[in-house]
């Protein structure tokens, strides 16, 4: 038998703390595969966020630090600047990165910090029970937008890659989705380019991964992935938004 | 024939995503219970499996540990 | 020791940090301490080290936190409102057991307050400030030379205990020109310490630095370990200076800039025949309570003078345990008391006691 796919060594044996069908595990696996394939696992420091993936260091087997809510890009900056030989990435959710941590993210991007950001967007605050996030769709019901998000009261969904692509510091900015095998293969390609951007010291890199939250969306895992395709991707279209030609 | 999809039943959370993306419908949720109380997914038709790896790609829990293809032996 | 150089306090602080092996500075502009980061921004590139102006104090302290996790000697400097913004980071740093040095050039508060010298952040620095049960070592120099010397010690203490060391000064110290003598340059270790998060490399285990432990029993263990460290620091690291206390009948006590003025007060009082001495805590956490316990047997009363509403006063009174009166005099909002003013207050109290 020829092995086509195999769980990477960097993905630890410890069962994840995520709900059944939560795509965080898919994102973890993609990151783990690339760290192993690119021979980065032993030189990597991952800065973990506050949110559902707060225990991420149990699941991806690298050196790790746990940041305060939203501060991952600042902490990653401190690590990378004082130890440039390390491969430094953050793994953050949409509440962490796009709300409380937006300043740290934008300025790390503007400085062109040689760090890679994996930004998982599931449109709500999962861990705290499904509150409205900056990325929540208009009309979407959450525990703090019980009548649906309304633009006049709560503003519009925040598109982070589009924002960051407009500034000069980033070398690679993309959005992928975790809703289908095809999109997952594409997501891996994008993350590989983000990692390459750091390895070649080209600048800041970020990949947004559109994810689901079956528990708080009150859907089966399968229904939640269908919702990504039908409702989320029209608002958050996938693709590469900024590509330094050297990331290939 | 050896199995084409190796499943770690203890890690499975019965989310059914593998079942939903399988183009050949050769996976299903079993009646067994794993130590966490979930019914793990199982490959019930190894012959029809085309080793496409969709189940591996969509599995959020590393429960689909490995996907393999038989090596064609020249006769 | 090298020769004496005439330097402004704010710049001497930065130069001493660099000579003490500080490899990285992260900070955000705020008056009255901008000359320190400005000096770092000139000097750090010259010696191949990191200077980064962050987007906020919140970001700056989290950059410090990240750098500290790599075992790099790292510093930030700020002033009261900026230090308030950093409190979250201080608390995380405490429960992560990583070393760093923070300089707080205190100004008048609360709120935006003013930019004049003050000591209103004593409680914030010595009693916590961020969430949870934690301490930082807090040192309070009273001259530029002492600040320069203590900067070397600050990095040593930070590394020794893997703790944050806060240096409390004020704008007066920053603006003062004084001849200073620096200690020898500290050789900086190239290799990261074994606990640092720089990538696993050849280590047989991963390093994970976190202040999180979801199980209460586990978090209690982390807290107990912290408290054990704090009691060790309490045992070993208290520092104070006494000035003319041997035959003193009255004990003046103050820290930082006020302590410097208080030395003049002691001399003026003695010229008038009043046997006054000074107890000056150098570490305000851990607080050197034993010296008050000793001198309370000898003096008739204590006079605590501060540029705040009597924040150290509480620690002094706890140490004196009601055995002697502890009088307080202070100025608020950035007003610096004069020596004459302090002596006048002491004479009033002594006169009243007669």
XYZ file of C-alpha atoms in Angstrom:
677
model
C 0.000 0.000 0.000
C 1.175 3.499 -0.787
C 0.423 6.155 1.810
C -1.312 9.164 0.267
C -2.260 11.045 3.426
C -1.003 10.626 6.962
C -1.445 12.642 10.137
C 1.737 14.705 10.567
C 4.002 14.179 13.562
C 3.603 17.796 14.663
C -0.108 17.129 15.336
C 0.091 15.628 18.842
C -1.773 12.547 20.095
C -3.756 14.592 22.572
C -7.458 14.677 21.628
C -8.556 18.229 20.837
C -10.944 20.150 23.059
C -13.026 21.324 20.106
C -16.689 20.516 19.534
C -17.515 17.726 17.056
C -17.185 19.032 13.503
C -15.285 22.194 14.453
C -12.831 23.027 11.649
C -10.144 24.258 14.099
C -8.798 20.722 13.934
C -8.523 20.956 10.143
C -6.565 24.197 10.446
C -4.320 22.598 13.093
C -3.650 19.666 10.805
C -2.787 21.890 7.829
C -0.374 23.923 9.942
C 1.162 20.734 11.377
C 1.593 19.207 7.908
C 3.372 22.279 6.607
C 5.615 22.676 9.657
C 6.744 19.078 9.146
C 6.995 19.259 5.354
C 8.925 22.544 5.448
C 11.176 21.265 8.264
C 10.043 24.058 10.569
C 8.571 22.173 13.537
C 11.728 22.305 15.687
C 12.395 25.985 15.085
C 8.827 27.218 15.465
C 7.244 29.232 18.252
C 3.458 29.498 17.992
C 1.704 32.338 19.774
C -1.721 31.048 20.795
C -4.730 33.296 21.355
C -7.590 33.606 23.787
C -10.629 31.857 22.383
C -11.496 28.266 21.509
C -7.907 27.563 20.440
C -6.481 28.814 23.747
C -5.183 25.278 24.410
C -3.746 24.933 20.910
C -0.270 24.265 22.290
C -1.495 20.873 23.449
C -2.356 19.928 19.868
C 0.491 21.288 17.736
C 3.820 20.086 19.054
C 6.075 23.143 18.955
C 7.462 25.590 21.476
C 4.589 27.903 22.329
C 3.458 30.910 24.279
C -0.030 31.946 25.304
C -0.863 35.586 24.600
C -3.349 37.871 26.280
C -6.567 38.399 24.306
C -5.707 40.113 21.018
C -2.014 40.604 21.746
C -0.608 37.703 19.734
C 0.924 39.854 16.975
C 2.644 42.084 19.555
C 4.005 39.078 21.413
C 5.105 37.472 18.140
C 6.876 40.734 17.264
C 8.780 40.604 20.553
C 9.833 37.000 19.940
C 10.821 37.467 16.305
C 12.726 40.705 16.862
C 14.741 39.295 19.740
C 15.242 35.843 18.202
C 15.033 36.207 14.397
C 16.206 32.601 13.826
C 12.893 31.292 15.175
C 9.947 30.703 12.880
C 7.178 32.659 14.571
C 3.475 32.385 13.856
C 0.269 33.330 15.582
C -2.978 31.400 15.493
C -5.963 33.619 16.251
C -9.719 33.720 16.003
C -11.862 36.565 14.697
C -12.765 38.010 18.100
C -9.117 37.927 19.149
C -7.630 39.297 15.933
C -10.323 41.439 14.323
C -11.814 43.021 17.446
C -9.633 43.384 20.532
C -6.399 42.743 18.639
C -6.964 44.724 15.452
C -4.420 47.438 16.361
C -1.667 44.897 17.070
C -2.495 43.096 13.814
C -2.580 46.171 11.580
C 0.668 47.561 12.991
C 2.512 44.248 12.821
C 1.414 44.125 9.176
C 2.413 47.753 8.561
C 5.869 47.117 10.028
C 6.191 44.088 7.778
C 7.025 41.882 10.761
C 8.472 38.583 9.609
C 5.678 36.606 11.226
C 2.864 34.457 9.834
C -0.700 34.770 11.049
C -3.335 32.060 10.788
C -6.631 33.835 11.276
C -9.639 31.566 11.784
C -12.947 33.328 11.164
C -16.114 31.572 12.313
C -18.237 34.707 12.568
C -18.772 34.683 16.307
C -17.129 34.352 19.724
C -17.211 30.562 20.040
C -15.677 29.982 23.445
C -17.742 32.548 25.332
C -20.982 31.171 23.928
C -21.597 32.609 20.474
C -21.660 36.389 20.866
C -21.536 38.770 17.906
C -18.063 39.308 16.421
C -16.774 41.982 14.017
C -17.141 39.313 11.321
C -20.749 38.374 12.069
C -22.865 38.644 8.917
C -25.655 41.203 8.600
C -28.853 39.608 9.802
C -27.024 36.840 11.650
C -28.511 35.972 15.006
C -26.041 35.600 17.869
C -26.457 35.750 21.645
C -25.726 39.497 21.564
C -27.517 40.228 18.299
C -30.732 38.349 19.113
C -32.683 40.194 16.397
C -29.919 39.718 13.840
C -26.925 41.963 13.230
C -28.131 45.289 11.956
C -25.743 47.620 10.130
C -27.085 50.805 11.729
C -26.593 49.508 15.232
C -23.632 47.150 14.890
C -21.831 48.096 11.712
C -20.699 45.800 8.932
C -18.624 42.602 8.818
C -14.925 43.470 8.957
C -12.817 42.182 6.090
C -9.322 41.966 7.498
C -7.384 40.678 4.447
C -8.832 43.438 2.254
C -7.733 45.999 4.850
C -4.241 44.586 5.200
C -3.730 44.135 1.471
C -4.032 47.910 1.157
C -0.891 48.567 3.238
C 2.710 48.123 2.182
C 4.145 45.880 4.921
C 2.537 42.525 4.092
C 4.208 40.149 1.647
C 1.336 37.715 1.484
C -2.365 38.073 2.286
C -5.023 35.511 1.393
C -8.386 34.117 2.366
C -9.265 30.440 2.145
C -12.161 28.329 3.411
C -12.363 25.067 5.317
C -15.754 23.979 3.990
C -14.750 21.351 1.420
C -11.814 19.091 0.517
C -11.107 21.256 -2.523
C -10.976 24.460 -0.499
C -8.909 22.736 2.194
C -6.285 21.770 -0.403
C -6.255 25.410 -1.544
C -5.969 26.609 2.063
C -2.850 24.506 2.502
C -1.337 26.050 -0.615
C -2.036 29.542 0.734
C -0.593 28.761 4.185
C 2.510 27.350 2.522
C 2.997 30.653 0.709
C 2.498 32.564 3.964
C 5.163 30.442 5.642
C 7.449 30.888 2.636
C 7.048 34.662 2.944
C 8.464 34.484 6.447
C 11.160 31.993 5.564
C 12.374 34.279 2.789
C 12.064 37.313 5.095
C 9.739 39.053 2.660
C 7.430 40.548 5.269
C 4.205 39.959 7.150
C 1.903 37.161 6.007
C -1.658 36.284 6.926
C -4.155 33.679 5.790
C -7.749 34.013 6.871
C -9.500 30.655 7.096
C -13.277 30.835 6.856
C -14.528 28.344 9.399
C -17.767 27.274 11.007
C -19.145 27.018 14.525
C -21.753 24.246 14.455
C -22.451 24.500 18.191
C -23.210 28.220 18.311
C -24.709 28.324 14.831
C -27.000 25.569 16.114
C -26.419 23.405 13.064
C -24.995 19.987 12.304
C -21.355 20.110 11.174
C -22.473 19.379 7.633
C -25.128 22.119 7.633
C -22.572 24.552 9.021
C -20.167 23.880 6.152
C -23.034 24.399 3.690
C -23.765 27.734 5.331
C -20.161 28.783 4.686
C -20.612 28.077 0.993
C -24.059 29.643 0.655
C -23.910 32.623 3.021
C -20.385 33.390 4.228
C -18.279 33.083 1.084
C -20.398 35.560 -0.896
C -19.468 38.157 1.760
C -15.935 36.880 2.393
C -14.710 35.733 -1.043
C -11.701 33.430 -1.096
C -8.501 34.124 -2.984
C -5.075 35.700 -2.723
C -5.182 39.446 -2.096
C -1.511 40.279 -1.978
C 1.332 38.106 -3.245
C 4.975 39.061 -3.235
C 6.329 37.447 -6.391
C 9.082 35.726 -4.397
C 6.710 33.573 -2.313
C 6.501 30.995 -5.089
C -7.195 -6.508 0.886
C -5.752 -4.263 3.585
C -7.865 -1.296 4.580
C -7.403 1.864 2.547
C -8.535 4.163 5.363
C -7.064 3.770 8.841
C -9.376 5.222 11.468
C -8.449 5.942 15.090
C -11.865 5.324 16.577
C -10.889 6.751 19.956
C -10.319 10.191 18.465
C -13.536 10.260 16.434
C -16.273 12.635 17.630
C -18.917 11.322 15.274
C -19.244 14.628 13.412
C -20.031 12.765 10.155
C -18.125 15.198 7.961
C -16.145 12.301 6.424
C -19.368 10.535 5.599
C -20.786 13.680 4.026
C -17.851 14.292 1.673
C -17.203 10.679 0.623
C -17.871 10.514 -3.139
C -18.351 6.740 -3.034
C -20.461 6.533 0.115
C -18.211 3.894 1.633
C -18.060 5.453 5.110
C -20.742 5.441 7.784
C -21.263 6.067 11.469
C -20.979 2.740 13.301
C -23.109 1.459 16.142
C -20.092 1.031 18.396
C -19.324 3.467 21.229
C -15.821 4.789 21.792
C -14.494 5.655 25.289
C -15.700 9.250 24.880
C -19.221 8.072 24.138
C -19.240 8.818 20.423
C -20.173 6.425 17.637
C -17.020 6.365 15.502
C -17.003 6.471 11.730
C -16.088 3.291 9.886
C -15.137 2.243 6.379
C -17.702 -0.412 5.479
C -16.801 -0.940 1.839
C -13.054 -1.068 1.333
C -13.362 -2.403 -2.214
C -15.305 0.585 -3.485
C -13.046 3.137 -1.737
C -11.013 5.119 -4.299
C -8.480 6.455 -1.753
C -9.375 10.021 -2.678
C -8.501 11.279 0.814
C -11.523 13.590 1.134
C -12.302 12.002 4.503
C -8.767 12.713 5.697
C -8.909 16.299 4.440
C -12.199 17.154 6.151
C -11.617 15.265 9.427
C -11.092 17.837 12.204
C -9.864 15.331 14.768
C -7.062 13.399 13.138
C -9.308 10.350 13.453
C -8.716 9.514 9.801
C -5.103 8.680 10.469
C -3.980 7.486 7.066
C -5.304 6.975 3.551
C -3.529 4.484 1.294
C -3.756 3.152 -2.228
C -2.918 -0.414 -3.220
C 0.231 -0.669 -5.332
C -0.519 -2.130 -8.716
C 1.638 -5.183 -9.304
C 2.488 -5.995 -12.905
C 1.409 -9.532 -13.733
C 34.603 51.229 36.913
C 35.050 53.695 34.099
C 35.550 57.451 34.394
C 32.776 59.840 35.400
C 30.575 61.166 32.620
C 28.195 64.103 32.975
C 24.818 62.829 31.806
C 21.146 63.589 31.986
C 19.281 61.055 34.137
C 16.958 59.981 31.334
C 19.904 59.145 29.080
C 22.053 57.619 31.800
C 19.205 55.176 32.503
C 19.210 54.010 28.897
C 22.999 53.774 28.678
C 23.188 51.750 31.876
C 20.540 49.342 30.570
C 22.543 48.859 27.372
C 25.743 48.230 29.327
C 23.821 45.835 31.587
C 23.130 43.660 28.540
C 19.696 44.859 27.521
C 19.219 43.561 23.964
C 15.797 44.995 23.155
C 13.662 48.031 23.889
C 9.949 48.263 23.119
C 7.996 51.359 24.121
C 5.620 54.146 23.272
C 6.169 57.905 23.629
C 4.870 59.628 26.736
C 6.040 62.698 28.633
C 8.096 63.063 30.844
C 10.312 60.159 29.762
C 10.744 60.591 26.009
C 14.470 61.260 26.231
C 15.025 57.687 27.381
C 13.468 55.966 24.322
C 15.017 58.628 22.089
C 18.415 57.725 23.465
C 17.680 54.015 22.986
C 16.647 54.709 19.387
C 20.066 56.264 18.703
C 22.177 53.769 20.637
C 20.548 50.368 20.076
C 21.271 50.222 16.317
C 24.877 51.304 17.009
C 25.388 48.222 19.187
C 23.350 45.896 16.953
C 20.354 45.639 19.259
C 16.613 46.090 18.923
C 14.715 49.358 19.291
C 11.058 49.304 18.348
C 8.470 52.032 18.851
C 5.212 50.183 19.397
C 1.720 51.330 18.430
C 0.648 51.619 22.083
C 1.780 50.772 25.597
C -0.489 47.741 25.411
C 1.429 46.460 22.396
C 4.782 47.510 23.878
C 4.410 45.446 27.035
C 3.263 42.429 25.028
C 6.346 42.782 22.821
C 8.376 42.861 26.029
C 6.487 39.727 27.147
C 7.341 37.992 23.857
C 11.008 38.997 24.014
C 11.167 37.936 27.668
C 9.893 34.481 26.649
C 13.055 34.070 24.543
C 15.227 34.835 27.580
C 16.417 38.099 26.038
C 17.229 40.985 28.367
C 14.457 43.431 27.541
C 13.192 46.743 28.845
C 10.379 49.227 28.421
C 10.121 52.706 29.853
C 6.952 54.721 30.292
C 5.144 57.103 32.605
C 2.121 56.685 34.850
C -0.816 56.637 32.357
C 1.223 54.431 30.027
C 2.132 52.138 32.906
C -1.579 51.811 33.698
C -2.140 50.506 30.176
C 0.584 47.917 30.699
C -0.912 46.352 33.825
C -2.494 43.457 31.932
C 0.900 42.520 30.535
C 2.530 42.783 33.975
C 0.075 40.262 35.373
C 0.675 37.796 32.500
C 4.444 38.235 32.827
C 4.210 37.518 36.556
C 2.321 34.242 36.127
C 4.557 33.205 33.232
C 7.777 33.606 35.262
C 9.677 35.555 32.619
C 12.221 38.312 33.307
C 12.063 41.945 32.215
C 12.722 45.460 33.439
C 10.202 48.302 33.415
C 10.963 51.925 34.248
C 8.074 54.097 35.438
C 8.886 57.808 35.326
C 5.984 58.789 37.553
C 3.924 61.891 36.847
C 0.963 63.540 38.522
C -2.376 61.708 38.382
C -4.996 60.349 38.474
C -6.070 60.182 34.839
C -4.152 62.327 32.422
C -3.061 64.399 35.427
C -0.004 66.462 34.604
C 3.617 65.871 33.630
C 5.198 66.997 36.899
C 7.165 64.618 39.186
C 4.994 62.525 41.497
C 4.939 59.272 43.434
C 1.286 58.327 43.084
C 2.001 54.924 41.512
C 3.536 53.403 44.646
C 0.492 51.289 45.439
C 0.048 50.231 41.814
C 3.675 49.102 41.623
C 4.048 47.437 45.019
C 0.608 45.943 45.574
C -0.139 44.541 42.127
C -1.985 46.750 39.673
C -2.938 43.956 37.325
C -5.228 41.062 38.200
C -4.343 38.247 40.558
C -1.899 37.619 43.410
C 1.462 38.757 42.149
C 4.377 41.018 42.866
C 7.209 42.590 40.973
C 10.478 43.647 42.546
C 10.209 47.441 42.843
C 13.285 49.594 43.264
C 13.324 53.340 43.922
C 16.665 55.087 43.351
C 17.163 58.640 44.659
C 20.089 59.792 42.500
C 21.121 59.276 38.903
C 24.203 57.329 40.023
C 22.060 55.022 42.104
C 19.635 54.533 39.222
C 22.538 53.613 36.949
C 23.881 51.086 39.476
C 20.462 49.638 40.194
C 19.816 49.151 36.485
C 22.563 46.520 36.414
C 21.094 44.900 39.523
C 17.598 45.074 38.041
C 18.566 42.851 35.110
C 20.435 40.456 37.410
C 17.449 40.169 39.752
C 15.027 39.776 36.844
C 17.075 36.878 35.468
C 17.765 35.326 38.861
C 14.103 35.109 39.865
C 12.538 35.217 36.384
C 10.473 38.181 37.474
C 9.639 41.701 36.369
C 11.674 44.423 38.053
C 10.151 47.894 38.173
C 12.271 50.980 38.633
C 10.215 53.820 40.093
C 11.607 57.253 39.334
C 10.119 60.627 38.445
C 10.693 63.411 35.948
C 13.096 65.242 38.282
C 15.547 62.378 38.089
C 15.200 62.234 34.317
C 16.034 65.907 33.853
C 18.895 66.039 36.360
C 22.443 66.303 34.970
C 24.884 64.435 37.171
C 28.314 62.903 36.846
C 27.842 59.148 36.623
C 30.149 56.176 36.599
C 29.071 53.013 34.802
C 29.942 49.475 35.787
C 31.713 47.223 33.283
C 29.741 46.110 30.231
C 27.890 42.872 30.877
C 28.697 40.053 28.460
C 25.476 38.868 26.925
C 24.958 35.149 26.595
C 24.318 34.183 23.010
C 22.412 31.023 23.845
C 18.814 31.140 24.986
C 18.207 29.733 28.502
C 16.792 26.195 28.697
C 13.288 27.403 29.581
C 13.002 29.875 26.677
C 10.565 29.477 23.781
C 12.741 29.836 20.687
C 11.870 26.584 18.923
C 12.514 23.127 20.368
C 15.768 22.527 18.474
C 17.708 19.663 20.062
C 15.878 19.845 23.378
C 14.087 16.613 24.348
C 10.983 18.539 25.369
C 8.905 21.461 24.194
C 8.814 24.709 26.124
C 5.406 26.246 26.670
C 5.034 29.575 28.440
C 1.525 30.336 29.620
C -0.278 31.993 32.500
C -3.289 29.734 31.913
C -4.277 26.714 33.983
C -7.933 25.875 33.778
C -8.067 23.518 36.782
C -8.329 25.426 40.055
C -6.083 22.951 41.884
C -3.443 23.344 39.193
C -3.656 27.118 39.257
C -3.385 27.026 43.032
C -0.109 25.128 42.628
C 1.158 27.822 40.255
C 0.149 30.469 42.788
C 1.876 28.641 45.624
C 5.045 28.451 43.524
C 4.819 32.208 42.923
C 4.339 32.890 46.625
C 7.339 30.713 47.415
C 9.417 32.779 45.027
C 8.124 35.996 46.592
C 8.994 34.844 50.103
C 12.500 33.957 48.904
C 12.815 37.477 47.481
C 11.494 38.846 50.767
C 14.227 36.941 52.596
C 17.109 37.933 50.351
C 16.540 41.119 48.423
C 15.407 43.867 50.777
C 17.515 46.981 50.504
C 17.503 50.272 52.347
C 19.789 53.107 53.268
C 20.053 54.837 56.627
C 21.283 58.403 56.891
C 22.361 59.652 60.326
C 20.087 57.204 62.114
C 22.611 55.992 64.700
C 21.773 58.642 67.302
C 18.478 59.806 65.819
C 15.580 60.715 68.080
C 13.240 61.227 65.154
C 13.067 59.105 62.037
C 12.275 60.661 58.701
C 11.358 58.206 55.941
C 10.907 58.710 52.210
C 11.773 57.079 48.868
C 13.089 58.355 45.534
C 13.285 62.086 44.916
C 11.712 62.944 48.272
C 14.381 60.889 50.031
C 17.031 62.967 48.318
C 15.379 66.173 49.579
C 15.031 64.521 52.976
C 18.779 64.155 53.350
C 18.972 67.958 53.207
C 16.143 68.105 55.744
C 18.152 65.880 58.106
C 21.216 68.142 57.810
C 19.150 71.286 58.334
C 17.437 69.792 61.378
C 20.750 68.760 62.918
C 22.051 72.306 62.451
C 19.114 73.370 64.616
C 19.923 70.706 67.195
C 17.129 68.309 66.232
C 18.448 64.732 66.116
C 16.784 63.649 62.916
C 17.787 60.692 60.730
C 16.476 59.150 57.516
C 15.387 55.632 56.612
C 15.245 55.293 52.840
C 13.806 52.086 51.352
C 15.669 51.225 48.149
C 13.402 48.277 47.438
C 9.829 49.314 48.102
C 8.783 45.754 47.285
C 9.984 43.793 49.124
C 9.542 46.460 51.793
C 12.390 46.616 54.347
C 10.124 46.488 57.400
C 12.827 45.108 59.739
C 14.720 48.387 59.856
C 11.610 50.177 61.107
C 11.090 47.411 63.669
C 14.635 48.026 64.885
C 14.539 51.840 64.932
C 11.100 52.107 66.496
C 12.755 51.174 69.806
C 15.047 54.187 69.499
C 13.069 57.077 68.006
C 10.231 59.083 69.507
C 8.308 59.276 66.250
C 8.541 58.776 62.499
C 7.812 61.280 59.726
C 6.785 59.828 56.378
C 7.066 62.242 53.470
C 5.829 61.410 49.981
C 4.620 62.993 46.758
C 1.306 61.157 47.115
C -1.444 60.867 49.694
C 0.569 58.556 51.937
C 0.837 55.311 50.039
C 4.112 54.088 51.572
C 2.794 55.395 54.896
C 0.684 52.248 55.203
C 3.743 49.997 54.856
C 5.669 52.123 57.366
C 2.804 51.967 59.859
C 2.539 48.194 59.393
C 6.258 47.922 60.191
C 6.048 50.259 63.199
C 2.999 48.346 64.450
C 1.646 51.294 66.422
C 4.666 51.359 68.747
C 5.460 54.971 67.781
C 3.452 57.707 66.085
C 4.007 57.899 62.320
C 3.248 61.383 61.002
C 2.712 62.036 57.319
C 3.409 65.010 55.150
C 2.966 65.048 51.410
C 2.257 67.098 48.314
C -0.041 65.943 45.562
C -0.559 66.430 41.853
C 3.115 66.857 40.989
C 4.097 69.453 43.582
C 7.556 68.794 45.000
C 7.931 69.668 48.699
C 10.911 71.817 49.658
C 13.313 70.935 52.453
C 12.225 74.016 54.451
C 8.603 73.015 54.108
C 9.271 69.466 55.351
C 11.387 70.679 58.261
C 8.679 73.182 59.170
C 6.125 70.363 59.343
C 8.435 68.265 61.518
C 9.023 71.169 63.896
C 5.290 71.728 64.169
C 4.776 68.092 65.189
C 7.697 68.058 67.624
C 6.559 71.357 69.095
C 3.080 69.951 69.522
C 4.485 66.965 71.362
C 6.394 69.078 73.854
